[in-house]
Each structure stands twice: as C-alpha cells, then as structure tokens.
Amino acid sequence: MTRQSPSLTEPQYFILAALMEGPLHGYGIIKAAEQVTDGRLRIAVGTLYGALERLERAGLVAAGDEEIVDGRARRYYRLTEDGTEALGREALRMRSAAAVVLGRAREAGVAPA
C-alpha cells in the first residue's frame, strides 16, 4: 500500500507550477505565480520562503545555483521528479473535486460562477 501524500496548499501548488518551466529565484517564483493566476494569487515573501523550505524538506523542490546580484545572494529553486509527480497528483485531485461540484450544479440546474 502506498502512502498518500497530503494535498498541497494553493501557494505550494502554484510555486511548483511556476517551476515547471525551469529553475527560478524567489522573486521570479512570485511573479510567475501571479502571472499564471492572472494576479489572483500574490505570494508574500514570508509565505514563499516558508513554503519553499517545507517543499524542500519534502523533496519536492531543490535549491540549486546561487548568484550574487547587487551584493545579495539569489538562490534558484528547481522542481524535483517527486515535485513533478506531486503537482500532477494534485492537479488530478482538484479536477476530480471540481467535477463533483460541477456535476451537482448541472443536476440542480445551477450555473457555476
């Protein structure tokens, strides 16, 4: 029997999604998540680095290259294979959950918002 991993939070989900196209530094992750959600999700810096730390401990992201920009270290994070799998599982879980609600709305004659 395989152990089911817990659901990702919305910020964690979009952090992983932002890393699908390749490694990004913190500010790049914030901007990518904001862009893919059409500005709906704005991840605060404290939220980002707390989430990245938890995702790194879980093996879903890995810290990679680091560079110095304007005297400050800029660390890049990348999605791991486990992170890619977790992101895919979460996307399927959310799709299934949405299908339940949308199906019930159709049966009740209610248009989803």
GROMACS .gro file of N, CA and C in nm, residues 13-111:
model
  297
   13TYR      N    1   0.105   2.479  -0.448
   13TYR     CA    2   0.067   2.431  -0.581
   13TYR      C    3   0.121   2.524  -0.690
   14PHE      N    4   0.100   2.654  -0.672
   14PHE     CA    5   0.143   2.748  -0.775
   14PHE      C    6   0.293   2.774  -0.772
   15ILE      N    7   0.358   2.751  -0.659
   15ILE     CA    8   0.505   2.757  -0.656
   15ILE      C    9   0.560   2.643  -0.741
   16LEU      N   10   0.507   2.523  -0.722
   16LEU     CA   11   0.552   2.409  -0.803
   16LEU      C   12   0.520   2.433  -0.950
   17ALA      N   13   0.401   2.486  -0.978
   17ALA     CA   14   0.362   2.512  -1.118
   17ALA      C   15   0.456   2.614  -1.181
   18ALA      N   16   0.498   2.715  -1.104
   18ALA     CA   17   0.589   2.817  -1.156
   18ALA      C   18   0.724   2.756  -1.194
   19LEU      N   19   0.763   2.650  -1.127
   19LEU     CA   20   0.893   2.587  -1.152
   19LEU      C   21   0.890   2.484  -1.263
   20MET      N   22   0.775   2.460  -1.323
   20MET     CA   23   0.764   2.361  -1.430
   20MET      C   24   0.852   2.395  -1.550
   21GLU      N   25   0.869   2.522  -1.578
   21GLU     CA   26   0.946   2.561  -1.696
   21GLU      C   27   1.094   2.576  -1.670
   22GLY      N   28   1.134   2.556  -1.545
   22GLY     CA   29   1.277   2.563  -1.514
   22GLY      C   30   1.302   2.637  -1.384
   23PRO      N   31   1.428   2.637  -1.341
   23PRO     CA   32   1.464   2.699  -1.213
   23PRO      C   33   1.434   2.849  -1.210
   24LEU      N   34   1.390   2.896  -1.093
   24LEU     CA   35   1.364   3.038  -1.072
   24LEU      C   36   1.412   3.077  -0.933
   25HIS      N   37   1.443   3.205  -0.917
   25HIS     CA   38   1.474   3.258  -0.784
   25HIS      C   39   1.342   3.306  -0.722
   26GLY      N   40   1.347   3.343  -0.595
   26GLY     CA   41   1.227   3.377  -0.521
   26GLY      C   42   1.136   3.477  -0.589
   27TYR      N   43   1.192   3.591  -0.629
   27TYR     CA   44   1.109   3.694  -0.692
   27TYR      C   45   1.050   3.642  -0.823
   28GLY      N   46   1.126   3.563  -0.897
   28GLY     CA   47   1.077   3.504  -1.021
   28GLY      C   48   0.959   3.411  -0.996
   29ILE      N   49   0.965   3.336  -0.885
   29ILE     CA   50   0.855   3.246  -0.850
   29ILE      C   51   0.730   3.328  -0.817
   30ILE      N   52   0.747   3.433  -0.738
   30ILE     CA   53   0.634   3.519  -0.702
   30ILE      C   54   0.567   3.576  -0.827
   31LYS      N   55   0.648   3.628  -0.918
   31LYS     CA   56   0.594   3.687  -1.041
   31LYS      C   57   0.528   3.582  -1.131
   32ALA      N   58   0.589   3.465  -1.143
   32ALA     CA   59   0.532   3.359  -1.228
   32ALA      C   60   0.398   3.312  -1.173
   33ALA      N   61   0.389   3.295  -1.041
   33ALA     CA   62   0.262   3.252  -0.979
   33ALA      C   63   0.155   3.359  -0.998
   34GLU      N   64   0.193   3.483  -0.984
   34GLU     CA   65   0.098   3.593  -1.004
   34GLU      C   66   0.049   3.595  -1.149
   35GLN      N   67   0.140   3.572  -1.242
   35GLN     CA   68   0.105   3.576  -1.383
   35GLN      C   69   0.011   3.461  -1.421
   36VAL      N   70   0.040   3.338  -1.377
   36VAL     CA   71  -0.044   3.225  -1.418
   36VAL      C   72  -0.181   3.229  -1.352
   37THR      N   73  -0.197   3.306  -1.245
   37THR     CA   74  -0.328   3.319  -1.180
   37THR      C   75  -0.394   3.452  -1.215
   38ASP      N   76  -0.344   3.518  -1.317
   38ASP     CA   77  -0.396   3.648  -1.361
   38ASP      C   78  -0.405   3.748  -1.245
   39GLY      N   79  -0.305   3.742  -1.157
   39GLY     CA   80  -0.296   3.836  -1.046
   39GLY      C   81  -0.380   3.800  -0.925
   40ARG      N   82  -0.453   3.690  -0.932
   40ARG     CA   83  -0.540   3.650  -0.820
   40ARG      C   84  -0.459   3.607  -0.699
   41LEU      N   85  -0.345   3.540  -0.722
   41LEU     CA   86  -0.262   3.493  -0.611
   41LEU      C   87  -0.135   3.576  -0.605
   42ARG      N   88  -0.117   3.642  -0.493
   42ARG     CA   89   0.005   3.719  -0.469
   42ARG      C   90   0.071   3.661  -0.345
   43ILE      N   91   0.181   3.594  -0.366
   43ILE     CA   92   0.250   3.525  -0.257
   43ILE      C   93   0.343   3.624  -0.188
   44ALA      N   94   0.323   3.641  -0.058
   44ALA     CA   95   0.410   3.729   0.021
   44ALA      C   96   0.546   3.661   0.037
   45VAL      N   97   0.650   3.741   0.052
   45VAL     CA   98   0.786   3.690   0.063
   45VAL      C   99   0.797   3.589   0.177
   46GLY      N  100   0.741   3.622   0.293
   46GLY     CA  101   0.747   3.530   0.407
   46GLY      C  102   0.678   3.398   0.379
   47THR      N  103   0.565   3.405   0.311
   47THR     CA  104   0.491   3.284   0.273
   47THR      C  105   0.573   3.202   0.176
   48LEU      N  106   0.635   3.269   0.079
   48LEU     CA  107   0.715   3.200  -0.023
   48LEU      C  108   0.827   3.120   0.040
   49TYR      N  109   0.908   3.184   0.122
   49TYR     CA  110   1.026   3.115   0.174
   49TYR      C  111   0.989   3.009   0.275
   50GLY      N  112   0.881   3.028   0.351
   50GLY     CA  113   0.833   2.921   0.439
   50GLY      C  114   0.786   2.801   0.358
   51ALA      N  115   0.712   2.828   0.250
   51ALA     CA  116   0.663   2.721   0.164
   51ALA      C  117   0.778   2.650   0.093
   52LEU      N  118   0.876   2.727   0.044
   52LEU     CA  119   0.991   2.665  -0.022
   52LEU      C  120   1.068   2.575   0.074
   53GLU      N  121   1.081   2.619   0.197
   53GLU     CA  122   1.151   2.537   0.297
   53GLU      C  123   1.077   2.405   0.319
   54ARG      N  124   0.945   2.411   0.334
   54ARG     CA  125   0.866   2.289   0.353
   54ARG      C  126   0.871   2.199   0.229
   55LEU      N  127   0.863   2.261   0.111
   55LEU     CA  128   0.869   2.183  -0.013
   55LEU      C  129   1.006   2.119  -0.031
   56GLU      N  130   1.110   2.189   0.010
   56GLU     CA  131   1.246   2.134   0.001
   56GLU      C  132   1.262   2.017   0.098
   57ARG      N  133   1.212   2.032   0.221
   57ARG     CA  134   1.219   1.922   0.319
   57ARG      C  135   1.143   1.800   0.270
   58ALA      N  136   1.034   1.823   0.198
   58ALA     CA  137   0.952   1.713   0.145
   58ALA      C  138   1.013   1.653   0.018
   59GLY      N  139   1.119   1.714  -0.034
   59GLY     CA  140   1.184   1.663  -0.154
   59GLY      C  141   1.115   1.702  -0.283
   60LEU      N  142   1.028   1.802  -0.278
   60LEU     CA  143   0.954   1.842  -0.397
   60LEU      C  144   1.025   1.951  -0.477
   61VAL      N  145   1.109   2.028  -0.411
   61VAL     CA  146   1.194   2.126  -0.479
   61VAL      C  147   1.336   2.111  -0.424
   62ALA      N  148   1.430   2.159  -0.501
   62ALA     CA  149   1.570   2.157  -0.457
   62ALA      C  150   1.631   2.293  -0.486
   63ALA      N  151   1.710   2.340  -0.392
   63ALA     CA  152   1.784   2.464  -0.413
   63ALA      C  153   1.901   2.431  -0.505
   64GLY      N  154   1.925   2.518  -0.597
   64GLY     CA  155   2.032   2.493  -0.693
   64GLY      C  156   2.134   2.603  -0.692
   65ASP      N  157   2.159   2.658  -0.808
   65ASP     CA  158   2.260   2.761  -0.825
   65ASP      C  159   2.229   2.883  -0.741
   66GLU      N  160   2.335   2.953  -0.708
   66GLU     CA  161   2.321   3.078  -0.634
   66GLU      C  162   2.413   3.179  -0.702
   67GLU      N  163   2.366   3.302  -0.711
   67GLU     CA  164   2.447   3.409  -0.768
   67GLU      C  165   2.433   3.532  -0.680
   68ILE      N  166   2.528   3.621  -0.691
   68ILE     CA  167   2.523   3.745  -0.616
   68ILE      C  168   2.476   3.855  -0.710
   69VAL      N  169   2.368   3.923  -0.673
   69VAL     CA  170   2.313   4.032  -0.752
   69VAL      C  171   2.298   4.152  -0.659
   70ASP      N  172   2.362   4.261  -0.695
   70ASP     CA  173   2.360   4.382  -0.612
   70ASP      C  174   2.401   4.352  -0.468
   71GLY      N  175   2.501   4.266  -0.452
   71GLY     CA  176   2.553   4.234  -0.320
   71GLY      C  177   2.469   4.137  -0.239
   72ARG      N  178   2.364   4.083  -0.298
   72ARG     CA  179   2.276   3.990  -0.227
   72ARG      C  180   2.274   3.856  -0.299
   73ALA      N  181   2.267   3.750  -0.220
   73ALA     CA  182   2.262   3.616  -0.278
   73ALA      C  183   2.123   3.590  -0.336
   74ARG      N  184   2.122   3.534  -0.454
   74ARG     CA  185   1.997   3.497  -0.520
   74ARG      C  186   2.004   3.346  -0.545
   75ARG      N  187   1.920   3.272  -0.476
   75ARG     CA  188   1.919   3.125  -0.487
   75ARG      C  189   1.808   3.083  -0.583
   76TYR      N  190   1.843   2.990  -0.668
   76TYR     CA  191   1.746   2.936  -0.764
   76TYR      C  192   1.694   2.802  -0.714
   77TYR      N  193   1.564   2.780  -0.735
   77TYR     CA  194   1.500   2.656  -0.695
   77TYR      C  195   1.451   2.584  -0.819
   78ARG      N  196   1.453   2.452  -0.813
   78ARG     CA  197   1.404   2.372  -0.925
   78ARG      C  198   1.309   2.266  -0.874
   79LEU      N  199   1.222   2.223  -0.961
   79LEU     CA  200   1.125   2.118  -0.933
   79LEU      C  201   1.198   1.984  -0.940
   80THR      N  202   1.176   1.896  -0.843
   80THR     CA  203   1.234   1.762  -0.847
   80THR      C  204   1.137   1.668  -0.917
   81GLU      N  205   1.181   1.547  -0.942
   81GLU     CA  206   1.093   1.447  -1.001
   81GLU      C  207   0.973   1.421  -0.909
   82ASP      N  208   0.999   1.411  -0.778
   82ASP     CA  209   0.889   1.392  -0.683
   82ASP      C  210   0.795   1.512  -0.684
   83GLY      N  211   0.850   1.631  -0.703
   83GLY     CA  212   0.769   1.752  -0.710
   83GLY      C  213   0.679   1.751  -0.832
   84THR      N  214   0.732   1.706  -0.944
   84THR     CA  215   0.652   1.695  -1.066
   84THR      C  216   0.538   1.597  -1.047
   85GLU      N  217   0.567   1.484  -0.984
   85GLU     CA  218   0.463   1.384  -0.958
   85GLU      C  219   0.358   1.437  -0.862
   86ALA      N  220   0.401   1.505  -0.755
   86ALA     CA  221   0.307   1.561  -0.658
   86ALA      C  222   0.217   1.666  -0.723
   87LEU      N  223   0.274   1.748  -0.809
   87LEU     CA  224   0.197   1.850  -0.880
   87LEU      C  225   0.092   1.785  -0.970
   88GLY      N  226   0.130   1.682  -1.041
   88GLY     CA  227   0.036   1.610  -1.127
   88GLY      C  228  -0.076   1.545  -1.048
   89ARG      N  229  -0.041   1.481  -0.934
   89ARG     CA  230  -0.144   1.420  -0.849
   89ARG      C  231  -0.242   1.524  -0.797
   90GLU      N  232  -0.187   1.639  -0.756
   90GLU     CA  233  -0.273   1.744  -0.702
   90GLU      C  234  -0.365   1.800  -0.810
   91ALA      N  235  -0.314   1.815  -0.931
   91ALA     CA  236  -0.398   1.865  -1.042
   91ALA      C  237  -0.512   1.767  -1.069
   92LEU      N  238  -0.484   1.637  -1.067
   92LEU     CA  239  -0.589   1.537  -1.088
   92LEU      C  240  -0.689   1.537  -0.973
   93ARG      N  241  -0.641   1.553  -0.850
   93ARG     CA  242  -0.730   1.557  -0.734
   93ARG      C  243  -0.825   1.676  -0.744
   94MET      N  244  -0.771   1.791  -0.782
   94MET     CA  245  -0.855   1.911  -0.795
   94MET      C  246  -0.954   1.897  -0.910
   95ARG      N  247  -0.911   1.836  -1.018
   95ARG     CA  248  -1.003   1.815  -1.131
   95ARG      C  249  -1.119   1.725  -1.090
   96SER      N  250  -1.089   1.620  -1.015
   96SER     CA  251  -1.195   1.529  -0.967
   96SER      C  252  -1.289   1.601  -0.872
   97ALA      N  253  -1.233   1.682  -0.783
   97ALA     CA  254  -1.316   1.758  -0.688
   97ALA      C  255  -1.405   1.857  -0.762
   98ALA      N  256  -1.351   1.923  -0.862
   98ALA     CA  257  -1.430   2.019  -0.940
   98ALA      C  258  -1.540   1.948  -1.017
   99ALA      N  259  -1.511   1.829  -1.068
   99ALA     CA  260  -1.612   1.754  -1.144
   99ALA      C  261  -1.732   1.720  -1.058
  100VAL      N  262  -1.710   1.689  -0.931
  100VAL     CA  263  -1.821   1.659  -0.840
  100VAL      C  264  -1.911   1.781  -0.826
  101VAL      N  265  -1.852   1.896  -0.800
  101VAL     CA  266  -1.931   2.018  -0.781
  101VAL      C  267  -2.001   2.059  -0.910
  102LEU      N  268  -1.929   2.055  -1.020
  102LEU     CA  269  -1.989   2.095  -1.148
  102LEU      C  270  -2.101   1.999  -1.188
  103GLY      N  271  -2.084   1.870  -1.161
  103GLY     CA  272  -2.188   1.772  -1.192
  103GLY      C  273  -2.313   1.797  -1.108
  104ARG      N  274  -2.294   1.824  -0.980
  104ARG     CA  275  -2.409   1.852  -0.893
  104ARG      C  276  -2.477   1.982  -0.934
  105ALA      N  277  -2.400   2.081  -0.973
  105ALA     CA  278  -2.458   2.208  -1.017
  105ALA      C  279  -2.543   2.187  -1.142
  106ARG      N  280  -2.493   2.106  -1.234
  106ARG     CA  281  -2.569   2.076  -1.357
  106ARG      C  282  -2.700   2.006  -1.322
  107GLU      N  283  -2.691   1.905  -1.232
  107GLU     CA  284  -2.812   1.831  -1.192
  107GLU      C  285  -2.914   1.921  -1.125
  108ALA      N  286  -2.866   2.020  -1.051
  108ALA     CA  287  -2.956   2.111  -0.980
  108ALA      C  288  -3.000   2.227  -1.069
  109GLY      N  289  -2.946   2.234  -1.190
  109GLY     CA  290  -2.981   2.344  -1.280
  109GLY      C  291  -2.921   2.476  -1.242
  110VAL      N  292  -2.809   2.469  -1.170
  110VAL     CA  293  -2.741   2.591  -1.125
  110VAL      C  294  -2.617   2.610  -1.211
  111ALA      N  295  -2.599   2.731  -1.259
  111ALA     CA  296  -2.481   2.761  -1.339
  111ALA      C  297  -2.366   2.794  -1.244
   0.00000   0.00000   0.00000
